XYZ file of C-alpha atoms in Angstrom:
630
model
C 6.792 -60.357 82.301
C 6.094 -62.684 79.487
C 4.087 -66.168 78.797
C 6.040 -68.445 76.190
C 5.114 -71.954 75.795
C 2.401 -71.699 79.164
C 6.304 -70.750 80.888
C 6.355 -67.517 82.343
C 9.336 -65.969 81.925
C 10.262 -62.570 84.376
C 12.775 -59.661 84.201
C 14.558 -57.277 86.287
C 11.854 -54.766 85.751
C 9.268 -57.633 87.222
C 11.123 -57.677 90.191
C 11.705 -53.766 90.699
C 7.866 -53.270 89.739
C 7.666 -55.723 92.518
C 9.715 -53.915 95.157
C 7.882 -50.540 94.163
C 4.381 -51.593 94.712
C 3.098 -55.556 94.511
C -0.140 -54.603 92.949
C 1.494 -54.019 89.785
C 3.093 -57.472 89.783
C -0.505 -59.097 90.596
C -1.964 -56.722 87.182
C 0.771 -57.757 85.090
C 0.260 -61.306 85.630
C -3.406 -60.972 85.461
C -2.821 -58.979 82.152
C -0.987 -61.656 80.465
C -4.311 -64.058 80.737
C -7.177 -61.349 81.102
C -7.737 -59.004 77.585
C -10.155 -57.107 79.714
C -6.831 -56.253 82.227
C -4.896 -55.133 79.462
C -7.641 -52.969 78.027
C -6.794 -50.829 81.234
C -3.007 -50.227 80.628
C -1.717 -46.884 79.561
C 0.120 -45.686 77.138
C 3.565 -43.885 77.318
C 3.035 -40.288 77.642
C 5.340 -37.930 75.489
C 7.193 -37.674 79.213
C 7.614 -41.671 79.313
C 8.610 -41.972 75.374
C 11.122 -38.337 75.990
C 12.533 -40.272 78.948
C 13.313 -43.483 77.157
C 15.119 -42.310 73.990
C 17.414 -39.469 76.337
C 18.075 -43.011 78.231
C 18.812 -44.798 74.880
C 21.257 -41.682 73.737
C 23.307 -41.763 76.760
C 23.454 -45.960 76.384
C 25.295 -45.532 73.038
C 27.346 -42.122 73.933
C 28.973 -44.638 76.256
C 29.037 -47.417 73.807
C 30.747 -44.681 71.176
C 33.267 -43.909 74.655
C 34.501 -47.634 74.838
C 35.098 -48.223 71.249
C 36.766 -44.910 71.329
C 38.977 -46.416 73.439
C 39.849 -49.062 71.706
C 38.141 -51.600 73.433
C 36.533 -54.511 71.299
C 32.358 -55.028 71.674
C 30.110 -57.589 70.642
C 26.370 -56.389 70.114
C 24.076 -58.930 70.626
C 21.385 -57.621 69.546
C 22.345 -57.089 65.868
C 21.740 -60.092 64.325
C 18.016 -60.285 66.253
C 16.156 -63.423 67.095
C 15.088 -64.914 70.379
C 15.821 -64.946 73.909
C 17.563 -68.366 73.232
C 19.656 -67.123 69.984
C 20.653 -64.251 72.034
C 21.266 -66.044 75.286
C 23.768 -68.817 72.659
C 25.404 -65.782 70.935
C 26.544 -63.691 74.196
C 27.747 -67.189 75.813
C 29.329 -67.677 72.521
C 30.941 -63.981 73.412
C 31.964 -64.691 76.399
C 33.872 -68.076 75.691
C 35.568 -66.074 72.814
C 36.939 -63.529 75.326
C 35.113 -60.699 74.490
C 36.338 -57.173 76.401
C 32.722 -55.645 75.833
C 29.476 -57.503 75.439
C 26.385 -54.810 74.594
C 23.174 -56.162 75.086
C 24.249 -58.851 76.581
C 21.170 -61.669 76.758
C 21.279 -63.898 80.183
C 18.987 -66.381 81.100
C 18.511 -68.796 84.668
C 15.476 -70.796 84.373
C 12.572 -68.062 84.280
C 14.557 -65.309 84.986
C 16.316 -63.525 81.860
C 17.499 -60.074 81.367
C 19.429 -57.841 78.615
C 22.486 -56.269 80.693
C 23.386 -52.747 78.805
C 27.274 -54.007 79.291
C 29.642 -57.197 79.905
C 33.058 -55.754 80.786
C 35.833 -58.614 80.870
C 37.747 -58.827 84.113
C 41.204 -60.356 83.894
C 41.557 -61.803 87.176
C 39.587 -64.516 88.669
C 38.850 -67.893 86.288
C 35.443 -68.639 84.790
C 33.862 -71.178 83.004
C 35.280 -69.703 79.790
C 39.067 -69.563 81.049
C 41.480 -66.862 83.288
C 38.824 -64.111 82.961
C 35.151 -63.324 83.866
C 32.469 -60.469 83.605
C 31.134 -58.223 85.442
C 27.909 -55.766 84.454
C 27.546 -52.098 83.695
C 24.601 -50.587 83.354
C 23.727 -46.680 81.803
C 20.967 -44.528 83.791
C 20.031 -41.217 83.338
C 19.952 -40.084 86.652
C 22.808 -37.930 88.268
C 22.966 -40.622 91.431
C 22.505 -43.955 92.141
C 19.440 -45.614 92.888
C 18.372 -48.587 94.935
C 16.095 -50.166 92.074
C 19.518 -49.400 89.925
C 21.239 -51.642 92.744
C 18.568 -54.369 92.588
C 18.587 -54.510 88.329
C 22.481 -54.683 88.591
C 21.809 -57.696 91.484
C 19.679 -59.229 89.234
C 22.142 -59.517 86.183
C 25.128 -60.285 88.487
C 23.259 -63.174 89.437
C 22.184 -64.254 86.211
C 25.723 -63.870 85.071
C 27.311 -65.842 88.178
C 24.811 -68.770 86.535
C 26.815 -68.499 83.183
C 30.152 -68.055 83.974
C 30.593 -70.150 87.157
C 31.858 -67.497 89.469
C 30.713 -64.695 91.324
C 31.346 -61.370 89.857
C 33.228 -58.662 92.410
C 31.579 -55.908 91.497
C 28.997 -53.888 89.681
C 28.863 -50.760 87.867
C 26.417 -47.930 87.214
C 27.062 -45.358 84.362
C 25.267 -42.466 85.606
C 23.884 -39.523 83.902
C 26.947 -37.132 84.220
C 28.939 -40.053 82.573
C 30.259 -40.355 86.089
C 30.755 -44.516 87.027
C 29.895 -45.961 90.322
C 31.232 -49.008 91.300
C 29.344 -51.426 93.923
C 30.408 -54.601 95.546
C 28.018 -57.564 94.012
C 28.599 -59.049 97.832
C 27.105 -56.316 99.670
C 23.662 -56.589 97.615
C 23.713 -60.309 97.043
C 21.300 -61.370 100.014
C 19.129 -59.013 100.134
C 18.589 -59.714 96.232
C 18.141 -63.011 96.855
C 15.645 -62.602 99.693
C 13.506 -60.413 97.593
C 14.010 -62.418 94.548
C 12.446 -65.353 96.612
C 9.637 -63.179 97.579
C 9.066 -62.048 94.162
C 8.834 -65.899 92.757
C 6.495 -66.901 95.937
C 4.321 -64.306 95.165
C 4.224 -64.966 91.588
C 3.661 -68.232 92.378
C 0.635 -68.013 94.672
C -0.477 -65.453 92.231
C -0.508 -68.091 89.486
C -1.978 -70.682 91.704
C -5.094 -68.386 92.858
C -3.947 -68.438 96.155
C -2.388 -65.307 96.284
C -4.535 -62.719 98.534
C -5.188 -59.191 97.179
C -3.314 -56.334 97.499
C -5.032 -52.883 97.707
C -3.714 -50.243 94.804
C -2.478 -47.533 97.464
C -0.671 -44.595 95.659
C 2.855 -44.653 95.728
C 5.912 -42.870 94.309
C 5.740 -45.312 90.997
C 2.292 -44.315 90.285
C 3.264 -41.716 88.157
C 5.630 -43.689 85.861
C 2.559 -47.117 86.331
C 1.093 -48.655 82.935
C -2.005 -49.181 85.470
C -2.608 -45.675 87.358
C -5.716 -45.149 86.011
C -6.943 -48.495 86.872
C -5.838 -48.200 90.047
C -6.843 -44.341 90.487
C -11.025 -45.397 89.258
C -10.552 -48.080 92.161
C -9.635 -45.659 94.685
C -11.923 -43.421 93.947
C -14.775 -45.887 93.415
C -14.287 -46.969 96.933
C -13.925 -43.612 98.526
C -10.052 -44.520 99.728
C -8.282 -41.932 102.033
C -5.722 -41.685 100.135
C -8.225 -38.887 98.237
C -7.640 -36.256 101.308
C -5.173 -33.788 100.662
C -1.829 -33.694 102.379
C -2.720 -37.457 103.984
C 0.493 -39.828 104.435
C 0.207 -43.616 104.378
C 0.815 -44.180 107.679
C -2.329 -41.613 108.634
C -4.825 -43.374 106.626
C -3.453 -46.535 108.273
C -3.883 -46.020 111.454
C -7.456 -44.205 110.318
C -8.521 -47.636 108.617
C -7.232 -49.391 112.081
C -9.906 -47.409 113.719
C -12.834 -48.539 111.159
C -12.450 -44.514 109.600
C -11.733 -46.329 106.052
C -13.872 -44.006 103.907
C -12.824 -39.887 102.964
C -16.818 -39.905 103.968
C -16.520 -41.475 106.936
C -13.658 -39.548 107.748
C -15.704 -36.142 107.282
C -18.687 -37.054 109.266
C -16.272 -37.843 112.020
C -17.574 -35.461 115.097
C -14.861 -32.952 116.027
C -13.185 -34.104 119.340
C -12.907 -37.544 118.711
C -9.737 -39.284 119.080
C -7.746 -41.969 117.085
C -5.085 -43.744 118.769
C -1.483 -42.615 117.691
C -2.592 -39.803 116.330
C -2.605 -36.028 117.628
C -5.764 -34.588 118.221
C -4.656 -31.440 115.872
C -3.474 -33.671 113.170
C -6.706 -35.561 113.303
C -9.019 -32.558 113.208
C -7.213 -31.070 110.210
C -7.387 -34.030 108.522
C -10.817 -34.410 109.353
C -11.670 -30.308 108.181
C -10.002 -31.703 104.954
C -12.171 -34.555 104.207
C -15.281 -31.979 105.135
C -14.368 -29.915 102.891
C -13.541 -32.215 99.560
C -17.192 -33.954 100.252
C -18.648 -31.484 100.307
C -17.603 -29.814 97.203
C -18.037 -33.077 95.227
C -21.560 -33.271 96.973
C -22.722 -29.717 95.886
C -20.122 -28.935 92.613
C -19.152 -25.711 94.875
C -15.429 -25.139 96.019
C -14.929 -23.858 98.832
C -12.380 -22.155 100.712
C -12.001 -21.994 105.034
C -9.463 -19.212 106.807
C -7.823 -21.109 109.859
C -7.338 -19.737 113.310
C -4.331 -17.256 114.022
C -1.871 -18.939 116.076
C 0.177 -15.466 117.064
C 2.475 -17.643 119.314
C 3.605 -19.700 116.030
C 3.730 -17.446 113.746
C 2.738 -19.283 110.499
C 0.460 -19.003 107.954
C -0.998 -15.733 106.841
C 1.179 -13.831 109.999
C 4.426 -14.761 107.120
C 3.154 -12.188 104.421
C 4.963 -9.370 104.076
C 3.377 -5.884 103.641
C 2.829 -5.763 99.375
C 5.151 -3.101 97.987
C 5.146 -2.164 94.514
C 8.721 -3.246 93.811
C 7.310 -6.716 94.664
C 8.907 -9.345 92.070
C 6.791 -12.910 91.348
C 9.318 -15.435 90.451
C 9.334 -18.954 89.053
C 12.086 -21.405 87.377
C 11.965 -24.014 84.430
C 14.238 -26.671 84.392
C 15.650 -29.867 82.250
C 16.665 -32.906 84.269
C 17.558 -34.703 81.182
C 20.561 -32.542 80.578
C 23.313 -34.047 81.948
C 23.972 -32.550 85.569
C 20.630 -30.915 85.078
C 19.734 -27.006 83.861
C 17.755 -24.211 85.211
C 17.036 -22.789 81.853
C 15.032 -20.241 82.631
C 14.512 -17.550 85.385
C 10.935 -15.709 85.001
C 10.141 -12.811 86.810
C 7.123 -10.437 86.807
C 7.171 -7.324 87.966
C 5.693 -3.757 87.942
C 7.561 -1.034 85.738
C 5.975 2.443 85.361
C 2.761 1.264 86.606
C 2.370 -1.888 84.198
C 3.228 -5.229 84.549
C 6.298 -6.774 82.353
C 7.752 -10.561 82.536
C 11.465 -10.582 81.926
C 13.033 -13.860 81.185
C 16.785 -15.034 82.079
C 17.552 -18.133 79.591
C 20.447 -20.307 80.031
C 21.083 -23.223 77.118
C 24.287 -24.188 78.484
C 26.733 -24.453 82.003
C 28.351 -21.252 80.926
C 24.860 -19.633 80.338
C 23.132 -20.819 83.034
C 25.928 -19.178 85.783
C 25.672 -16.176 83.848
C 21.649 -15.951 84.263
C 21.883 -16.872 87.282
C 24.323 -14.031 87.859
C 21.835 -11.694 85.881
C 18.837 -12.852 87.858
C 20.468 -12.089 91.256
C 21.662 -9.321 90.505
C 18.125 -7.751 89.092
C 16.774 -8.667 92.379
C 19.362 -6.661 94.350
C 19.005 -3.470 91.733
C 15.203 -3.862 92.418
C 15.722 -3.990 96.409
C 18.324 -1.039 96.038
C 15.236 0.657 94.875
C 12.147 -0.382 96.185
C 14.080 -1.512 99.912
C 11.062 -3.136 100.973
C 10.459 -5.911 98.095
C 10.218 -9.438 98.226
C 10.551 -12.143 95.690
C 7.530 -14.191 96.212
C 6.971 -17.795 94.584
C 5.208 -21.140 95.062
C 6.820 -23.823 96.455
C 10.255 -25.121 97.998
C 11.955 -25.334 94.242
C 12.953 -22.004 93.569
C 14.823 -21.378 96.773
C 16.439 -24.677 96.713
C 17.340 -24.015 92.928
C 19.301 -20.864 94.380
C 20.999 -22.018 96.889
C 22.345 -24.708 94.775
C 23.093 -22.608 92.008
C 25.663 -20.254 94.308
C 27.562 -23.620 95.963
C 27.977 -25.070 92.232
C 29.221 -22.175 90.306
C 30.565 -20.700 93.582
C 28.977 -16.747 92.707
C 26.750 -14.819 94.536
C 26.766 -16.689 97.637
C 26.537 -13.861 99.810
C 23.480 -12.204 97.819
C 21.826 -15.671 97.934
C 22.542 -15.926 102.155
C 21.767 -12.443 102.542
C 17.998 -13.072 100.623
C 17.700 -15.808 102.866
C 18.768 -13.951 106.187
C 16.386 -10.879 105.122
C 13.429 -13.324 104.458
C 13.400 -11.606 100.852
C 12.149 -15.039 99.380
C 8.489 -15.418 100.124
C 6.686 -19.161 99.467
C 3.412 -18.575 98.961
C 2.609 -22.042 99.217
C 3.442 -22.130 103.123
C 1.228 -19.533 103.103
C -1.891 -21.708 101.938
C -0.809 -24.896 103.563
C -0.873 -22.609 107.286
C -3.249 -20.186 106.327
C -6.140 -21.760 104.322
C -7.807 -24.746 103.766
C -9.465 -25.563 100.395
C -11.664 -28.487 99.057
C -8.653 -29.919 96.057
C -7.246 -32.892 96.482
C -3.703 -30.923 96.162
C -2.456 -28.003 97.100
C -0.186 -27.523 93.900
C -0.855 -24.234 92.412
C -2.291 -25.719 89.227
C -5.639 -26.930 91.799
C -5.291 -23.464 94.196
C -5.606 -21.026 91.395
C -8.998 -22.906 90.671
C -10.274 -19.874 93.141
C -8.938 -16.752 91.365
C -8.146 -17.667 87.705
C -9.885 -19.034 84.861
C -8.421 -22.419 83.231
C -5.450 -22.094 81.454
C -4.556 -22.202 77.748
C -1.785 -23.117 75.756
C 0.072 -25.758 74.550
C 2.409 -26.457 77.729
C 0.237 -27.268 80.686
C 2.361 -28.930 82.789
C 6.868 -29.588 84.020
C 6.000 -32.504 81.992
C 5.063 -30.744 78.724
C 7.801 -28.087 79.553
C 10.627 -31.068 79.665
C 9.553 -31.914 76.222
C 9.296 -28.917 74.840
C 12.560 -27.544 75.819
C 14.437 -30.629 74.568
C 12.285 -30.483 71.012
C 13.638 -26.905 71.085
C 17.198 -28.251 71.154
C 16.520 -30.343 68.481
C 14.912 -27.782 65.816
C 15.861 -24.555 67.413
C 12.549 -23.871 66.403
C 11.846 -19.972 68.432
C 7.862 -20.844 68.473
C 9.080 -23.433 71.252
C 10.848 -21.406 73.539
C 7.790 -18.872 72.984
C 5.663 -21.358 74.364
C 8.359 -22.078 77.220
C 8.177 -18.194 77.933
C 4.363 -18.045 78.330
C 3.979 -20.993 80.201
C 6.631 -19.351 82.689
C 4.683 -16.474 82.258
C 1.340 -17.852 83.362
C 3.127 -19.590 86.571
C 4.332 -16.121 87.794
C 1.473 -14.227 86.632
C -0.549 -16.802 88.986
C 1.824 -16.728 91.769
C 0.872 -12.669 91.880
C -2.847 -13.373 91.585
C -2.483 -15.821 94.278
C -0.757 -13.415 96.450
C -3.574 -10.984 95.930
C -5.799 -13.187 96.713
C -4.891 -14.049 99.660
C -4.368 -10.553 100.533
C -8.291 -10.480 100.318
C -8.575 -13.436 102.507
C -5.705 -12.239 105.026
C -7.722 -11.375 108.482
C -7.640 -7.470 108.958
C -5.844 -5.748 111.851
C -2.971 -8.424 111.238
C 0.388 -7.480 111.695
C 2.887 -7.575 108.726
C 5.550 -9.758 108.904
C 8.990 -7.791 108.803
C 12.409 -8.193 108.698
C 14.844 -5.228 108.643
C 15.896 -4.280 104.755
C 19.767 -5.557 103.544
C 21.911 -3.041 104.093
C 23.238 -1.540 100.871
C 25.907 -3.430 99.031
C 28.845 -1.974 99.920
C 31.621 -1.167 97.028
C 34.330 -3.701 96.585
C 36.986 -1.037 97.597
C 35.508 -0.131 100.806
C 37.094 -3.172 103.086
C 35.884 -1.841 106.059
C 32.073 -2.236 105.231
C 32.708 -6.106 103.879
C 31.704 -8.717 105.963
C 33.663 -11.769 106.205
C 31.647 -13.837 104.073
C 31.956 -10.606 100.797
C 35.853 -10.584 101.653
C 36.052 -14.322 100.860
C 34.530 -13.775 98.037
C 35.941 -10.763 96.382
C 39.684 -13.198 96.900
C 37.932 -15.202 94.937
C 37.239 -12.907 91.758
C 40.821 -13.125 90.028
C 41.029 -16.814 90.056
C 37.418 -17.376 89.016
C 38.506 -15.070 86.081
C 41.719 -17.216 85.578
C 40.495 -20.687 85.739
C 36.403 -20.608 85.362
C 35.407 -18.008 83.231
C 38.009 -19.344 80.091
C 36.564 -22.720 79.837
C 34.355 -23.831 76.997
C 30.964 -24.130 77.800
C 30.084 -27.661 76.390
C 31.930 -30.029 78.902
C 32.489 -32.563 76.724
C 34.934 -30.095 74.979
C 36.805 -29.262 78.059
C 40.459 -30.738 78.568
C 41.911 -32.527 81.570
C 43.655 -29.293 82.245
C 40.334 -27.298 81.953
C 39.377 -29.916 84.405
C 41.827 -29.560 87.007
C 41.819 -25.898 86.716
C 37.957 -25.908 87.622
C 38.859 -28.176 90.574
C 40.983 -26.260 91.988
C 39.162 -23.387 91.971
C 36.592 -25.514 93.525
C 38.682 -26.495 96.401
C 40.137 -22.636 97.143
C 36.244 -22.362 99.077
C 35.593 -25.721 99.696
C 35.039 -26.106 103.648
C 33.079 -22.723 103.784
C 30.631 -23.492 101.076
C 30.409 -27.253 102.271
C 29.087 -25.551 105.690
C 26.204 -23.794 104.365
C 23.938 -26.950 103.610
C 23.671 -27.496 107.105
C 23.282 -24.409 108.356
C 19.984 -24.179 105.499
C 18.848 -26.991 107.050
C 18.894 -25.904 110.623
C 17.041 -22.630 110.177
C 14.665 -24.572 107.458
C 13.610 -27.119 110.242
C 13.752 -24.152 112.822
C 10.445 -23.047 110.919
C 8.758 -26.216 110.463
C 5.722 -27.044 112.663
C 5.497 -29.644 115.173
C 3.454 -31.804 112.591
C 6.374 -31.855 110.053
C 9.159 -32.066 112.366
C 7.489 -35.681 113.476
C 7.251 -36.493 110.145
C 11.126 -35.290 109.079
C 13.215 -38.826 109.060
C 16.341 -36.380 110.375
C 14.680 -34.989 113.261
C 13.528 -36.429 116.371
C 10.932 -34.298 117.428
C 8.023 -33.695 120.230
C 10.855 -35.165 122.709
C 9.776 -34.124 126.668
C 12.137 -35.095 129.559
C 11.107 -37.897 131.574
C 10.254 -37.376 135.106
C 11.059 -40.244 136.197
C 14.599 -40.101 135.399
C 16.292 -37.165 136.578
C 19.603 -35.576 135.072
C 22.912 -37.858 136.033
C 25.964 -36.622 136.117
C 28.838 -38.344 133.737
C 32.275 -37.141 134.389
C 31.819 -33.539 132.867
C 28.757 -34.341 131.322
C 25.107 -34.331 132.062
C 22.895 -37.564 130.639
C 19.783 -36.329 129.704
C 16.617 -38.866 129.275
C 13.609 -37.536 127.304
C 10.075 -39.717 126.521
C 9.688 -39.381 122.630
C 5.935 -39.747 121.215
């Protein structure tokens, strides 16, 4: 968003910013009149400024593709000067013919934008003559996007302005260097309803007549030039959003019952009732707020053990008796690497009575099945010898990191489904949310361990720090980096076994031990008669993993179209069995979930109850069932 000559002047970005929360539009208009405003914006973080240059690199890797191909490109942005010089010179372009306009400049009144690509289309006439344009853009992310739609819609319309027609389609160049094509005509009134939103909003905005919008979190606060403005509000006034584990549409219907204060919400007498809302959900969001104010009233933390539910079996009933061949596991990853990388398995462990941290690393495809390999198969040589181990870690991402691991390189799928089968993988964080209740505002490990650890130390604190850390390692290959990876990792696992401990301490006595019955041993890949199905398939496998996988280079960049077909085939020999297994995860994973969660799953329809009122009907060979859903 800019002011020139008392004009405003707006991007794409103003009108994403505007679809992802329309506070930030109101700030950044206020902040083009109001120093004080801008005094509140933040800076890019290492994160932000990491994130921006990977985005730039894979913007001219594609630029390098096309005039590797031969194709001709005009840069725009070259020669410099303004919006206007740049808006004349990619017109100019485009009248010449141009197969490739980079950084092309397009302007429509106050709108103007700098598409990443022009690509010339040969088909339908233009303004210019027999051919038109149509836009490519370059994002870093491994799928599409809808604010990648709506910045695409925004320069297909601004390009429809210059050339006179409508362009067919639009293109996104996506962090895998895969492209996605999109038809401009599928996305072309819905941009155009929210781009007349955007400008009326703007509008009354300018005017003074625009009414305020509250700065409720959202998933752009994170990446929002105004989050601590917003985050000083919210706290100033006491918003619910503060509660732990509270969803917008909770605090809503809490602020339609006058509850619009976390205090309020805390001195709320147990009992009460709040329309559309179940009376458990209520009273643990109610313990919740309790507990916060009163830790920020006294400066104490404080920690409350929840009632056993024996029918539901959650919380502290899904802890395992503690073995010592117990393994504490966490993973680091880099999203920036095209297709994404689990770099690095940590595990800590006893051996010979004293605690060790062994680290998998992977720098590479090739390396990262192989750890993976490594990893798996240190778990199984630990269960072959302490039978009644578990793998315990904090949250959903190590277990989902597994199971996609095994479907992509296609390996130790039945080790991973047989961990999953023998409840081997233990989250410790379902364990607090169902067990405990503690006065944080999260429940991230990084706020839990605030009970059993001291602060931490070191110069990677966060994923965020890790990100950047890992990808200045791959530029220096500088080993004090990847040292600082490893004890970062180490500190996360160390935790997750203090954690465990602790809540060992807090675990109610007398309770029973959650068990499953150990794996059986693996059996030997001679002896067919102990396989099961799912080991035969694949042990077929082996010899043509060896034939067309485990030759190919490891950069993909450097693989040939034969390399590629060879790995696609391979990929097909399993295809239908592997595809299965997604769904079948998600089946048991929901078959675990509380009530609470299942309401709140999009997928599920949950809490359903036949209706009385309208018994079972018969339908040819089929019974029509009719259930009340809350």
């Amino acid at each position: 968003m800019q002011l020139r000559d008392g004009a405003y002047l707006f991007s794409a970005t103003d009108v994403v910013g505007y679809l992802e929360c329309a506070h930030l539009t109101a700030l950044d208009l206020r902040s083009l009149h109001d120093a004080a405003v801008r005094a509140g914006k933040v800076a890019d973080d290492e994160t932000a400024e990491l994130i921006a240059r990977k985005g730039t690199e894979h913007e001219l890797a594609y630029l390098q593709r096309l005039r590797a191909g031969g194709r001709q490109v005009i840069d725009i942005a070259a020669a410099g000067g303004s919006v206007d010089d740049k808006v004349a010179r990619t017109r100019a372009a485009m009248a010449d013919g141009a197969e490739v306009v980079y950084q092309a400049t397009l302007r429509k009144g106050p709108l103007f934008g700098h598409a990443d690509f022009l690509m010339r289309v040969d088909s339908a006439p233009s303004n210019f003559g027999n051919w038109c344009y149509e836009v490519a853009d370059t994002k870093l992310a491994r799928s599409p996007k809808a604010k990648f739609l709506v910045q695409l819609a925004f320069y297909s319309h601004l390009l429809a302005s210059t050339q006179g027609v409508e362009p067919q389609r639009m293109y996104v160049v996506l962090g895998d260097q895969s492209e996605r094509a999109f038809r401009c005509a599928d996305y072309r009134f819905y941009f155009r309803a929210l781009l007349t939103r955007f400008l009326q909003r703007v509008q009354a905005l300018a005017a003074g007549s625009g009414t305020g919008i509250y700065p409720e979190p959202c998933a752009f606060c994170d990446l929002c030039h105004w989050r601590g403005r917003c985050e000083a509000q919210r706290i100033a006034d006491d918003h619910l959003c503060q509660v732990a584990n509270i969803s917008r549409v909770q605090w809503t219907r809490l602020q339609g019952q006058g509850i619009t204060t976390m205090a309020r919400l805390a001195a709320l007498p147990e009992g009460s009732l709040v329309a559309r809302m179940q009376a458990d959900t209520l009273e643990r969001l109610r313990s919740q707020a309790a507990l916060q104010d009163q830790a920020r009233r006294t400066g104490k933390r404080a920690v409350l053990v929840l009632p056993l539910d024996p029918d539901a079996r959650r919380g502290f009933y899904r802890m395992p008796a503690p073995d010592v061949g117990d393994l504490f596991f966490d993973m680091e990853g880099d999203p920036l690497d095209e297709g994404g990388l689990e770099y690095l398995f940590g595990v800590w462990f006893r051996h010979d009575g004293v605690w060790e941290f062994r680290a998998f690393w992977a720098h590479d495809r090739a390396r990262e099945r192989l750890a993976f390999e490594q990893f798996i198969d240190f778990v199984f040589a630990r269960r072959s010898q302490y039978p009644r181990a578990h793998v315990y870690h904090y949250a959903s991402y190590e277990e989902a990191a597994l199971k996609r691991l095994a479907g992509t390189h296609a390996t130790r799928e039945v080790e991973v489904d047989n961990l999953l089968r023998q409840a081997v993988l233990v989250d410790l964080y379902k364990v607090v949310r169902e067990g405990i209740r503690i006065s944080e505002p999260s429940y991230s490990i990084k706020h839990v361990e605030h009970f059993y650890r001291p602060a931490r130390s070191g110069d990677v604190q966060n994923a965020g720090a890790s990100i950047v850390t890992y990808e200045r390692w791959r530029e220096t290959q500088d080993a004090r980096l990847l040292q600082d990876l490893a004890d970062y990792n180490r500190d996360d696992v160390e935790s997750t076994q203090q954690l465990r401990d602790w809540l060992l301490e807090l675990r109610p006595t007398g309770l029973a031990w959650s068990t499953r019955d150990p794996a059986p041993a693996s059996a030997e890949p001679g002896d067919a008669q102990s396989l099961t199905r799912a080991q035969e398939a694949e042990l077929r496998l082996v010899p043509y993993r060896q034939r067309l996988i485990d030759t190919l280079p490891a950069v993909e960049s450097q693989r040939s179209t034969d390399d590629n077909v060879g790995e696609l085939t391979y990929q097909l020999l399993d295809f239908h069995r592997r595809a299965d297994k997604p769904a079948w995860w998600a089946l048991y994973a929901r078959m675990d979930m509380s009530q609470e969660e299942l309401l709140d799953d999009p997928e599920c329809l949950a809490g359903l109850e036949l209706d009385p009122e309208t018994p079972p009907q018969a339908i040819k060979k089929s019974v029509l069932y009719t259930y009340r859903v809350p």
